[in-house]
Amino acid sequence: GGGGDQGSTYDDIPECVTNSPAIADEKMFMDVVQHLTNEMRGWYNGVNGNPNIDSSKYEYGAMIYELNGQIGYGNITTNNSAGFVNISSAGVPDGARIVAYIHNHPDQGGIDDRVPSSDDWDHRRDLVNETNLPRGITIDPNLLIALYSNEDDKTRIYDKNDRNTNTPSCVAAN
């Protein structure tokens, strides 16, 4: 994050998202999505000379949660893979409700990196069905996928009805 972090230009979740969790402060949610988009954008081609932090090569992700009307995010994780990131509840506080997960797709030729992969949808399904979350953490059944693509430098939000879409959703963070 540095001093250049701007809030979201969106006051609420875009209308293209039809099955959203009930979120008390959608503006705060969109500000967190924008902040995490800026973080991942800043990791393009390495961070502080460290070539191992590179969103042009690897997927990164984090859980976005709501707790007591506040929106926050857990630890940003990576598997140093271009096609997969295992996002965990690390850094999510006790009793929080996870409302979305955000991750990036490096720009890979031949596929549309702006839409969730089948692995992304399987991960979402597994999270929603998870019954062994620690410390009273829950997952909203309308869990959203926020996806930042290096292909066009934008983040889009997908809901459970988008499972079989091949069309990019509306832009949620620039």
mmCIF file with all atom_site columns, N, CA and C in Angstrom, residues 34-92:
data_model
loop_
_atom_site.group_PDB
_atom_site.id
_atom_site.type_symbol
_atom_site.label_atom_id
_atom_site.label_alt_id
_atom_site.label_comp_id
_atom_site.label_asym_id
_atom_site.label_entity_id
_atom_site.label_seq_id
_atom_site.pdbx_PDB_ins_code
_atom_site.Cartn_x
_atom_site.Cartn_y
_atom_site.Cartn_z
_atom_site.occupancy
_atom_site.B_iso_or_equiv
_atom_site.pdbx_formal_charge
_atom_site.auth_seq_id
_atom_site.auth_comp_id
_atom_site.auth_asym_id
_atom_site.auth_atom_id
_atom_site.pdbx_PDB_model_num
ATOM 1   N N  . GLN A 1 34 ? -10.571 -2.244  -4.116  1.00 0.00 ? 34 GLN A N  1
ATOM 2   C CA . GLN A 1 34 ? -9.655  -1.332  -4.822  1.00 0.00 ? 34 GLN A CA 1
ATOM 3   C C  . GLN A 1 34 ? -8.258  -1.377  -4.201  1.00 0.00 ? 34 GLN A C  1
ATOM 4   N N  . HIS A 1 35 ? -8.182  -1.386  -2.875  1.00 0.00 ? 35 HIS A N  1
ATOM 5   C CA . HIS A 1 35 ? -6.880  -1.443  -2.192  1.00 0.00 ? 35 HIS A CA 1
ATOM 6   C C  . HIS A 1 35 ? -6.115  -2.708  -2.593  1.00 0.00 ? 35 HIS A C  1
ATOM 7   N N  . LEU A 1 36 ? -6.792  -3.856  -2.570  1.00 0.00 ? 36 LEU A N  1
ATOM 8   C CA . LEU A 1 36 ? -6.117  -5.110  -2.919  1.00 0.00 ? 36 LEU A CA 1
ATOM 9   C C  . LEU A 1 36 ? -5.756  -5.152  -4.398  1.00 0.00 ? 36 LEU A C  1
ATOM 10  N N  . THR A 1 37 ? -6.572  -4.545  -5.250  1.00 0.00 ? 37 THR A N  1
ATOM 11  C CA . THR A 1 37 ? -6.226  -4.417  -6.674  1.00 0.00 ? 37 THR A CA 1
ATOM 12  C C  . THR A 1 37 ? -4.930  -3.616  -6.808  1.00 0.00 ? 37 THR A C  1
ATOM 13  N N  . ASN A 1 38 ? -4.839  -2.517  -6.094  1.00 0.00 ? 38 ASN A N  1
ATOM 14  C CA . ASN A 1 38 ? -3.623  -1.692  -6.153  1.00 0.00 ? 38 ASN A CA 1
ATOM 15  C C  . ASN A 1 38 ? -2.406  -2.466  -5.650  1.00 0.00 ? 38 ASN A C  1
ATOM 16  N N  . GLU A 1 39 ? -2.590  -3.267  -4.591  1.00 0.00 ? 39 GLU A N  1
ATOM 17  C CA . GLU A 1 39 ? -1.484  -4.084  -4.079  1.00 0.00 ? 39 GLU A CA 1
ATOM 18  C C  . GLU A 1 39 ? -0.983  -5.028  -5.166  1.00 0.00 ? 39 GLU A C  1
ATOM 19  N N  . MET A 1 40 ? -1.894  -5.794  -5.767  1.00 0.00 ? 40 MET A N  1
ATOM 20  C CA . MET A 1 40 ? -1.488  -6.782  -6.773  1.00 0.00 ? 40 MET A CA 1
ATOM 21  C C  . MET A 1 40 ? -0.898  -6.104  -8.004  1.00 0.00 ? 40 MET A C  1
ATOM 22  N N  . ARG A 1 41 ? -1.444  -4.980  -8.387  1.00 0.00 ? 41 ARG A N  1
ATOM 23  C CA . ARG A 1 41 ? -0.899  -4.222  -9.517  1.00 0.00 ? 41 ARG A CA 1
ATOM 24  C C  . ARG A 1 41 ? 0.540   -3.811  -9.221  1.00 0.00 ? 41 ARG A C  1
ATOM 25  N N  . GLY A 1 42 ? 0.805   -3.422  -7.981  1.00 0.00 ? 42 GLY A N  1
ATOM 26  C CA . GLY A 1 42 ? 2.141   -2.982  -7.590  1.00 0.00 ? 42 GLY A CA 1
ATOM 27  C C  . GLY A 1 42 ? 3.171   -4.097  -7.561  1.00 0.00 ? 42 GLY A C  1
ATOM 28  N N  . TRP A 1 43 ? 2.717   -5.336  -7.582  1.00 0.00 ? 43 TRP A N  1
ATOM 29  C CA . TRP A 1 43 ? 3.649   -6.468  -7.543  1.00 0.00 ? 43 TRP A CA 1
ATOM 30  C C  . TRP A 1 43 ? 4.066   -6.932  -8.925  1.00 0.00 ? 43 TRP A C  1
ATOM 31  N N  . TYR A 1 44 ? 3.645   -6.237  -9.955  1.00 0.00 ? 44 TYR A N  1
ATOM 32  C CA . TYR A 1 44 ? 3.978   -6.652  -11.319 1.00 0.00 ? 44 TYR A CA 1
ATOM 33  C C  . TYR A 1 44 ? 5.492   -6.545  -11.516 1.00 0.00 ? 44 TYR A C  1
ATOM 34  N N  . ASN A 1 45 ? 6.102   -7.629  -11.922 1.00 0.00 ? 45 ASN A N  1
ATOM 35  C CA . ASN A 1 45 ? 7.556   -7.699  -12.166 1.00 0.00 ? 45 ASN A CA 1
ATOM 36  C C  . ASN A 1 45 ? 8.388   -7.504  -10.911 1.00 0.00 ? 45 ASN A C  1
ATOM 37  N N  . GLY A 1 46 ? 7.867   -7.921  -9.778  1.00 0.00 ? 46 GLY A N  1
ATOM 38  C CA . GLY A 1 46 ? 8.688   -7.946  -8.572  1.00 0.00 ? 46 GLY A CA 1
ATOM 39  C C  . GLY A 1 46 ? 8.437   -6.773  -7.646  1.00 0.00 ? 46 GLY A C  1
ATOM 40  N N  . VAL A 1 47 ? 8.822   -6.955  -6.380  1.00 0.00 ? 47 VAL A N  1
ATOM 41  C CA . VAL A 1 47 ? 8.659   -5.935  -5.344  1.00 0.00 ? 47 VAL A CA 1
ATOM 42  C C  . VAL A 1 47 ? 10.018  -5.670  -4.715  1.00 0.00 ? 47 VAL A C  1
ATOM 43  N N  . ASN A 1 48 ? 10.421  -4.413  -4.700  1.00 0.00 ? 48 ASN A N  1
ATOM 44  C CA . ASN A 1 48 ? 11.696  -4.028  -4.080  1.00 0.00 ? 48 ASN A CA 1
ATOM 45  C C  . ASN A 1 48 ? 12.846  -4.925  -4.535  1.00 0.00 ? 48 ASN A C  1
ATOM 46  N N  . GLY A 1 49 ? 12.863  -5.224  -5.812  1.00 0.00 ? 49 GLY A N  1
ATOM 47  C CA . GLY A 1 49 ? 13.945  -6.039  -6.349  1.00 0.00 ? 49 GLY A CA 1
ATOM 48  C C  . GLY A 1 49 ? 13.817  -7.524  -6.091  1.00 0.00 ? 49 GLY A C  1
ATOM 49  N N  . ASN A 1 50 ? 12.734  -7.944  -5.425  1.00 0.00 ? 50 ASN A N  1
ATOM 50  C CA . ASN A 1 50 ? 12.536  -9.370  -5.159  1.00 0.00 ? 50 ASN A CA 1
ATOM 51  C C  . ASN A 1 50 ? 11.741  -9.980  -6.310  1.00 0.00 ? 50 ASN A C  1
ATOM 52  N N  . PRO A 1 51 ? 12.380  -10.766 -7.178  1.00 0.00 ? 51 PRO A N  1
ATOM 53  C CA . PRO A 1 51 ? 11.680  -11.320 -8.337  1.00 0.00 ? 51 PRO A CA 1
ATOM 54  C C  . PRO A 1 51 ? 10.683  -12.417 -7.966  1.00 0.00 ? 51 PRO A C  1
ATOM 55  N N  . ASN A 1 52 ? 10.706  -12.868 -6.697  1.00 0.00 ? 52 ASN A N  1
ATOM 56  C CA . ASN A 1 52 ? 9.789   -13.923 -6.285  1.00 0.00 ? 52 ASN A CA 1
ATOM 57  C C  . ASN A 1 52 ? 8.396   -13.394 -5.947  1.00 0.00 ? 52 ASN A C  1
ATOM 58  N N  . ILE A 1 53 ? 8.244   -12.069 -5.867  1.00 0.00 ? 53 ILE A N  1
ATOM 59  C CA . ILE A 1 53 ? 6.920   -11.467 -5.676  1.00 0.00 ? 53 ILE A CA 1
ATOM 60  C C  . ILE A 1 53 ? 6.558   -10.822 -7.006  1.00 0.00 ? 53 ILE A C  1
ATOM 61  N N  . ASP A 1 54 ? 5.767   -11.524 -7.794  1.00 0.00 ? 54 ASP A N  1
ATOM 62  C CA . ASP A 1 54 ? 5.542   -11.069 -9.168  1.00 0.00 ? 54 ASP A CA 1
ATOM 63  C C  . ASP A 1 54 ? 4.172   -11.516 -9.651  1.00 0.00 ? 54 ASP A C  1
ATOM 64  N N  . SER A 1 55 ? 3.226   -10.569 -9.708  1.00 0.00 ? 55 SER A N  1
ATOM 65  C CA . SER A 1 55 ? 1.876   -10.899 -10.150 1.00 0.00 ? 55 SER A CA 1
ATOM 66  C C  . SER A 1 55 ? 1.787   -11.132 -11.651 1.00 0.00 ? 55 SER A C  1
ATOM 67  N N  . SER A 1 56 ? 2.864   -10.847 -12.386 1.00 0.00 ? 56 SER A N  1
ATOM 68  C CA . SER A 1 56 ? 2.851   -11.191 -13.806 1.00 0.00 ? 56 SER A CA 1
ATOM 69  C C  . SER A 1 56 ? 3.145   -12.676 -14.008 1.00 0.00 ? 56 SER A C  1
ATOM 70  N N  . LYS A 1 57 ? 3.660   -13.353 -12.968 1.00 0.00 ? 57 LYS A N  1
ATOM 71  C CA . LYS A 1 57 ? 3.996   -14.779 -13.055 1.00 0.00 ? 57 LYS A CA 1
ATOM 72  C C  . LYS A 1 57 ? 3.124   -15.656 -12.169 1.00 0.00 ? 57 LYS A C  1
ATOM 73  N N  . TYR A 1 58 ? 2.727   -15.150 -10.981 1.00 0.00 ? 58 TYR A N  1
ATOM 74  C CA . TYR A 1 58 ? 2.091   -15.979 -9.971  1.00 0.00 ? 58 TYR A CA 1
ATOM 75  C C  . TYR A 1 58 ? 0.733   -15.423 -9.558  1.00 0.00 ? 58 TYR A C  1
ATOM 76  N N  . GLU A 1 59 ? -0.148  -16.334 -9.128  1.00 0.00 ? 59 GLU A N  1
ATOM 77  C CA . GLU A 1 59 ? -1.419  -15.921 -8.544  1.00 0.00 ? 59 GLU A CA 1
ATOM 78  C C  . GLU A 1 59 ? -1.225  -15.620 -7.056  1.00 0.00 ? 59 GLU A C  1
ATOM 79  N N  . TYR A 1 60 ? -1.916  -14.572 -6.605  1.00 0.00 ? 60 TYR A N  1
ATOM 80  C CA . TYR A 1 60 ? -1.970  -14.191 -5.195  1.00 0.00 ? 60 TYR A CA 1
ATOM 81  C C  . TYR A 1 60 ? -3.425  -14.061 -4.805  1.00 0.00 ? 60 TYR A C  1
ATOM 82  N N  . GLY A 1 61 ? -3.742  -14.270 -3.536  1.00 0.00 ? 61 GLY A N  1
ATOM 83  C CA . GLY A 1 61 ? -5.129  -14.130 -3.134  1.00 0.00 ? 61 GLY A CA 1
ATOM 84  C C  . GLY A 1 61 ? -5.287  -13.862 -1.656  1.00 0.00 ? 61 GLY A C  1
ATOM 85  N N  . ALA A 1 62 ? -6.481  -13.383 -1.298  1.00 0.00 ? 62 ALA A N  1
ATOM 86  C CA . ALA A 1 62 ? -6.824  -13.106 0.103   1.00 0.00 ? 62 ALA A CA 1
ATOM 87  C C  . ALA A 1 62 ? -8.326  -13.216 0.288   1.00 0.00 ? 62 ALA A C  1
ATOM 88  N N  . MET A 1 63 ? -8.719  -13.545 1.511   1.00 0.00 ? 63 MET A N  1
ATOM 89  C CA . MET A 1 63 ? -10.124 -13.532 1.891   1.00 0.00 ? 63 MET A CA 1
ATOM 90  C C  . MET A 1 63 ? -10.528 -12.108 2.269   1.00 0.00 ? 63 MET A C  1
ATOM 91  N N  . ILE A 1 64 ? -11.728 -11.728 1.908   1.00 0.00 ? 64 ILE A N  1
ATOM 92  C CA . ILE A 1 64 ? -12.308 -10.454 2.330   1.00 0.00 ? 64 ILE A CA 1
ATOM 93  C C  . ILE A 1 64 ? -13.456 -10.801 3.280   1.00 0.00 ? 64 ILE A C  1
ATOM 94  N N  . TYR A 1 65 ? -13.448 -10.169 4.443   1.00 0.00 ? 65 TYR A N  1
ATOM 95  C CA . TYR A 1 65 ? -14.419 -10.536 5.465   1.00 0.00 ? 65 TYR A CA 1
ATOM 96  C C  . TYR A 1 65 ? -15.165 -9.313  5.987   1.00 0.00 ? 65 TYR A C  1
ATOM 97  N N  . GLU A 1 66 ? -16.278 -9.601  6.671   1.00 0.00 ? 66 GLU A N  1
ATOM 98  C CA . GLU A 1 66 ? -17.021 -8.587  7.403   1.00 0.00 ? 66 GLU A CA 1
ATOM 99  C C  . GLU A 1 66 ? -17.097 -9.028  8.864   1.00 0.00 ? 66 GLU A C  1
ATOM 100 N N  . LEU A 1 67 ? -16.850 -8.085  9.758   1.00 0.00 ? 67 LEU A N  1
ATOM 101 C CA . LEU A 1 67 ? -16.953 -8.354  11.188  1.00 0.00 ? 67 LEU A CA 1
ATOM 102 C C  . LEU A 1 67 ? -17.389 -7.063  11.875  1.00 0.00 ? 67 LEU A C  1
ATOM 103 N N  . ASN A 1 68 ? -18.502 -7.128  12.568  1.00 0.00 ? 68 ASN A N  1
ATOM 104 C CA . ASN A 1 68 ? -19.030 -5.959  13.287  1.00 0.00 ? 68 ASN A CA 1
ATOM 105 C C  . ASN A 1 68 ? -19.170 -4.741  12.376  1.00 0.00 ? 68 ASN A C  1
ATOM 106 N N  . GLY A 1 69 ? -19.639 -4.965  11.152  1.00 0.00 ? 69 GLY A N  1
ATOM 107 C CA . GLY A 1 69 ? -19.878 -3.871  10.218  1.00 0.00 ? 69 GLY A CA 1
ATOM 108 C C  . GLY A 1 69 ? -18.632 -3.336  9.534   1.00 0.00 ? 69 GLY A C  1
ATOM 109 N N  . GLN A 1 70 ? -17.474 -3.904  9.853   1.00 0.00 ? 70 GLN A N  1
ATOM 110 C CA . GLN A 1 70 ? -16.223 -3.476  9.230   1.00 0.00 ? 70 GLN A CA 1
ATOM 111 C C  . GLN A 1 70 ? -15.791 -4.510  8.193   1.00 0.00 ? 70 GLN A C  1
ATOM 112 N N  . ILE A 1 71 ? -15.192 -4.033  7.108   1.00 0.00 ? 71 ILE A N  1
ATOM 113 C CA . ILE A 1 71 ? -14.678 -4.914  6.059   1.00 0.00 ? 71 ILE A CA 1
ATOM 114 C C  . ILE A 1 71 ? -13.154 -4.935  6.169   1.00 0.00 ? 71 ILE A C  1
ATOM 115 N N  . GLY A 1 72 ? -12.580 -6.113  6.090   1.00 0.00 ? 72 GLY A N  1
ATOM 116 C CA . GLY A 1 72 ? -11.129 -6.249  6.118   1.00 0.00 ? 72 GLY A CA 1
ATOM 117 C C  . GLY A 1 72 ? -10.707 -7.419  5.245   1.00 0.00 ? 72 GLY A C  1
ATOM 118 N N  . TYR A 1 73 ? -9.422  -7.729  5.288   1.00 0.00 ? 73 TYR A N  1
ATOM 119 C CA . TYR A 1 73 ? -8.925  -8.853  4.497   1.00 0.00 ? 73 TYR A CA 1
ATOM 120 C C  . TYR A 1 73 ? -7.852  -9.595  5.267   1.00 0.00 ? 73 TYR A C  1
ATOM 121 N N  . GLY A 1 74 ? -7.758  -10.881 4.974   1.00 0.00 ? 74 GLY A N  1
ATOM 122 C CA . GLY A 1 74 ? -6.772  -11.741 5.615   1.00 0.00 ? 74 GLY A CA 1
ATOM 123 C C  . GLY A 1 74 ? -5.421  -11.637 4.931   1.00 0.00 ? 74 GLY A C  1
ATOM 124 N N  . ASN A 1 75 ? -4.540  -12.547 5.299   1.00 0.00 ? 75 ASN A N  1
ATOM 125 C CA . ASN A 1 75 ? -3.194  -12.569 4.734   1.00 0.00 ? 75 ASN A CA 1
ATOM 126 C C  . ASN A 1 75 ? -3.250  -12.840 3.237   1.00 0.00 ? 75 ASN A C  1
ATOM 127 N N  . ILE A 1 76 ? -2.426  -12.142 2.491   1.00 0.00 ? 76 ILE A N  1
ATOM 128 C CA . ILE A 1 76 ? -2.300  -12.387 1.056   1.00 0.00 ? 76 ILE A CA 1
ATOM 129 C C  . ILE A 1 76 ? -1.331  -13.550 0.876   1.00 0.00 ? 76 ILE A C  1
ATOM 130 N N  . THR A 1 77 ? -1.771  -14.573 0.143   1.00 0.00 ? 77 THR A N  1
ATOM 131 C CA . THR A 1 77 ? -0.980  -15.790 0.017   1.00 0.00 ? 77 THR A CA 1
ATOM 132 C C  . THR A 1 77 ? -0.706  -16.104 -1.455  1.00 0.00 ? 77 THR A C  1
ATOM 133 N N  . THR A 1 78 ? 0.270   -16.968 -1.670  1.00 0.00 ? 78 THR A N  1
ATOM 134 C CA . THR A 1 78 ? 0.580   -17.458 -3.014  1.00 0.00 ? 78 THR A CA 1
ATOM 135 C C  . THR A 1 78 ? 1.133   -18.865 -2.909  1.00 0.00 ? 78 THR A C  1
ATOM 136 N N  . ASN A 1 79 ? 1.005   -19.619 -3.998  1.00 0.00 ? 79 ASN A N  1
ATOM 137 C CA . ASN A 1 79 ? 1.648   -20.921 -4.135  1.00 0.00 ? 79 ASN A CA 1
ATOM 138 C C  . ASN A 1 79 ? 2.774   -20.844 -5.163  1.00 0.00 ? 79 ASN A C  1
ATOM 139 N N  . ASN A 1 80 ? 3.154   -19.624 -5.576  1.00 0.00 ? 80 ASN A N  1
ATOM 140 C CA . ASN A 1 80 ? 4.146   -19.423 -6.634  1.00 0.00 ? 80 ASN A CA 1
ATOM 141 C C  . ASN A 1 80 ? 3.791   -20.254 -7.868  1.00 0.00 ? 80 ASN A C  1
ATOM 142 N N  . SER A 1 81 ? 2.511   -20.136 -8.263  1.00 0.00 ? 81 SER A N  1
ATOM 143 C CA . SER A 1 81 ? 1.999   -20.847 -9.421  1.00 0.00 ? 81 SER A CA 1
ATOM 144 C C  . SER A 1 81 ? 1.242   -19.859 -10.295 1.00 0.00 ? 81 SER A C  1
ATOM 145 N N  . ALA A 1 82 ? 1.317   -20.065 -11.606 1.00 0.00 ? 82 ALA A N  1
ATOM 146 C CA . ALA A 1 82 ? 0.578   -19.205 -12.530 1.00 0.00 ? 82 ALA A CA 1
ATOM 147 C C  . ALA A 1 82 ? -0.876  -19.616 -12.635 1.00 0.00 ? 82 ALA A C  1
ATOM 148 N N  . GLY A 1 83 ? -1.240  -20.814 -12.150 1.00 0.00 ? 83 GLY A N  1
ATOM 149 C CA . GLY A 1 83 ? -2.587  -21.310 -12.362 1.00 0.00 ? 83 GLY A CA 1
ATOM 150 C C  . GLY A 1 83 ? -3.373  -21.638 -11.121 1.00 0.00 ? 83 GLY A C  1
ATOM 151 N N  . PHE A 1 84 ? -2.823  -21.367 -9.932  1.00 0.00 ? 84 PHE A N  1
ATOM 152 C CA . PHE A 1 84 ? -3.518  -21.790 -8.726  1.00 0.00 ? 84 PHE A CA 1
ATOM 153 C C  . PHE A 1 84 ? -2.997  -21.007 -7.532  1.00 0.00 ? 84 PHE A C  1
ATOM 154 N N  . VAL A 1 85 ? -3.907  -20.645 -6.624  1.00 0.00 ? 85 VAL A N  1
ATOM 155 C CA . VAL A 1 85 ? -3.503  -20.122 -5.323  1.00 0.00 ? 85 VAL A CA 1
ATOM 156 C C  . VAL A 1 85 ? -4.465  -20.676 -4.283  1.00 0.00 ? 85 VAL A C  1
ATOM 157 N N  . ASN A 1 86 ? -3.923  -21.244 -3.214  1.00 0.00 ? 86 ASN A N  1
ATOM 158 C CA . ASN A 1 86 ? -4.724  -21.780 -2.128  1.00 0.00 ? 86 ASN A CA 1
ATOM 159 C C  . ASN A 1 86 ? -4.885  -20.681 -1.082  1.00 0.00 ? 86 ASN A C  1
ATOM 160 N N  . ILE A 1 87 ? -6.054  -20.064 -1.044  1.00 0.00 ? 87 ILE A N  1
ATOM 161 C CA . ILE A 1 87 ? -6.303  -18.935 -0.157  1.00 0.00 ? 87 ILE A CA 1
ATOM 162 C C  . ILE A 1 87 ? -6.830  -19.477 1.163   1.00 0.00 ? 87 ILE A C  1
ATOM 163 N N  . SER A 1 88 ? -6.236  -19.034 2.264   1.00 0.00 ? 88 SER A N  1
ATOM 164 C CA . SER A 1 88 ? -6.613  -19.573 3.564   1.00 0.00 ? 88 SER A CA 1
ATOM 165 C C  . SER A 1 88 ? -7.256  -18.501 4.435   1.00 0.00 ? 88 SER A C  1
ATOM 166 N N  . SER A 1 89 ? -7.712  -18.923 5.606   1.00 0.00 ? 89 SER A N  1
ATOM 167 C CA . SER A 1 89 ? -8.326  -17.997 6.552   1.00 0.00 ? 89 SER A CA 1
ATOM 168 C C  . SER A 1 89 ? -7.285  -17.334 7.457   1.00 0.00 ? 89 SER A C  1
ATOM 169 N N  . ALA A 1 90 ? -6.002  -17.532 7.168   1.00 0.00 ? 90 ALA A N  1
ATOM 170 C CA . ALA A 1 90 ? -4.958  -16.881 7.971   1.00 0.00 ? 90 ALA A CA 1
ATOM 171 C C  . ALA A 1 90 ? -5.145  -15.372 7.942   1.00 0.00 ? 90 ALA A C  1
ATOM 172 N N  . GLY A 1 91 ? -5.107  -14.762 9.093   1.00 0.00 ? 91 GLY A N  1
ATOM 173 C CA . GLY A 1 91 ? -5.258  -13.317 9.188   1.00 0.00 ? 91 GLY A CA 1
ATOM 174 C C  . GLY A 1 91 ? -6.701  -12.851 9.266   1.00 0.00 ? 91 GLY A C  1
ATOM 175 N N  . VAL A 1 92 ? -7.649  -13.779 9.149   1.00 0.00 ? 92 VAL A N  1
ATOM 176 C CA . VAL A 1 92 ? -9.065  -13.440 9.304   1.00 0.00 ? 92 VAL A CA 1
ATOM 177 C C  . VAL A 1 92 ? -9.404  -13.561 10.786  1.00 0.00 ? 92 VAL A C  1
#
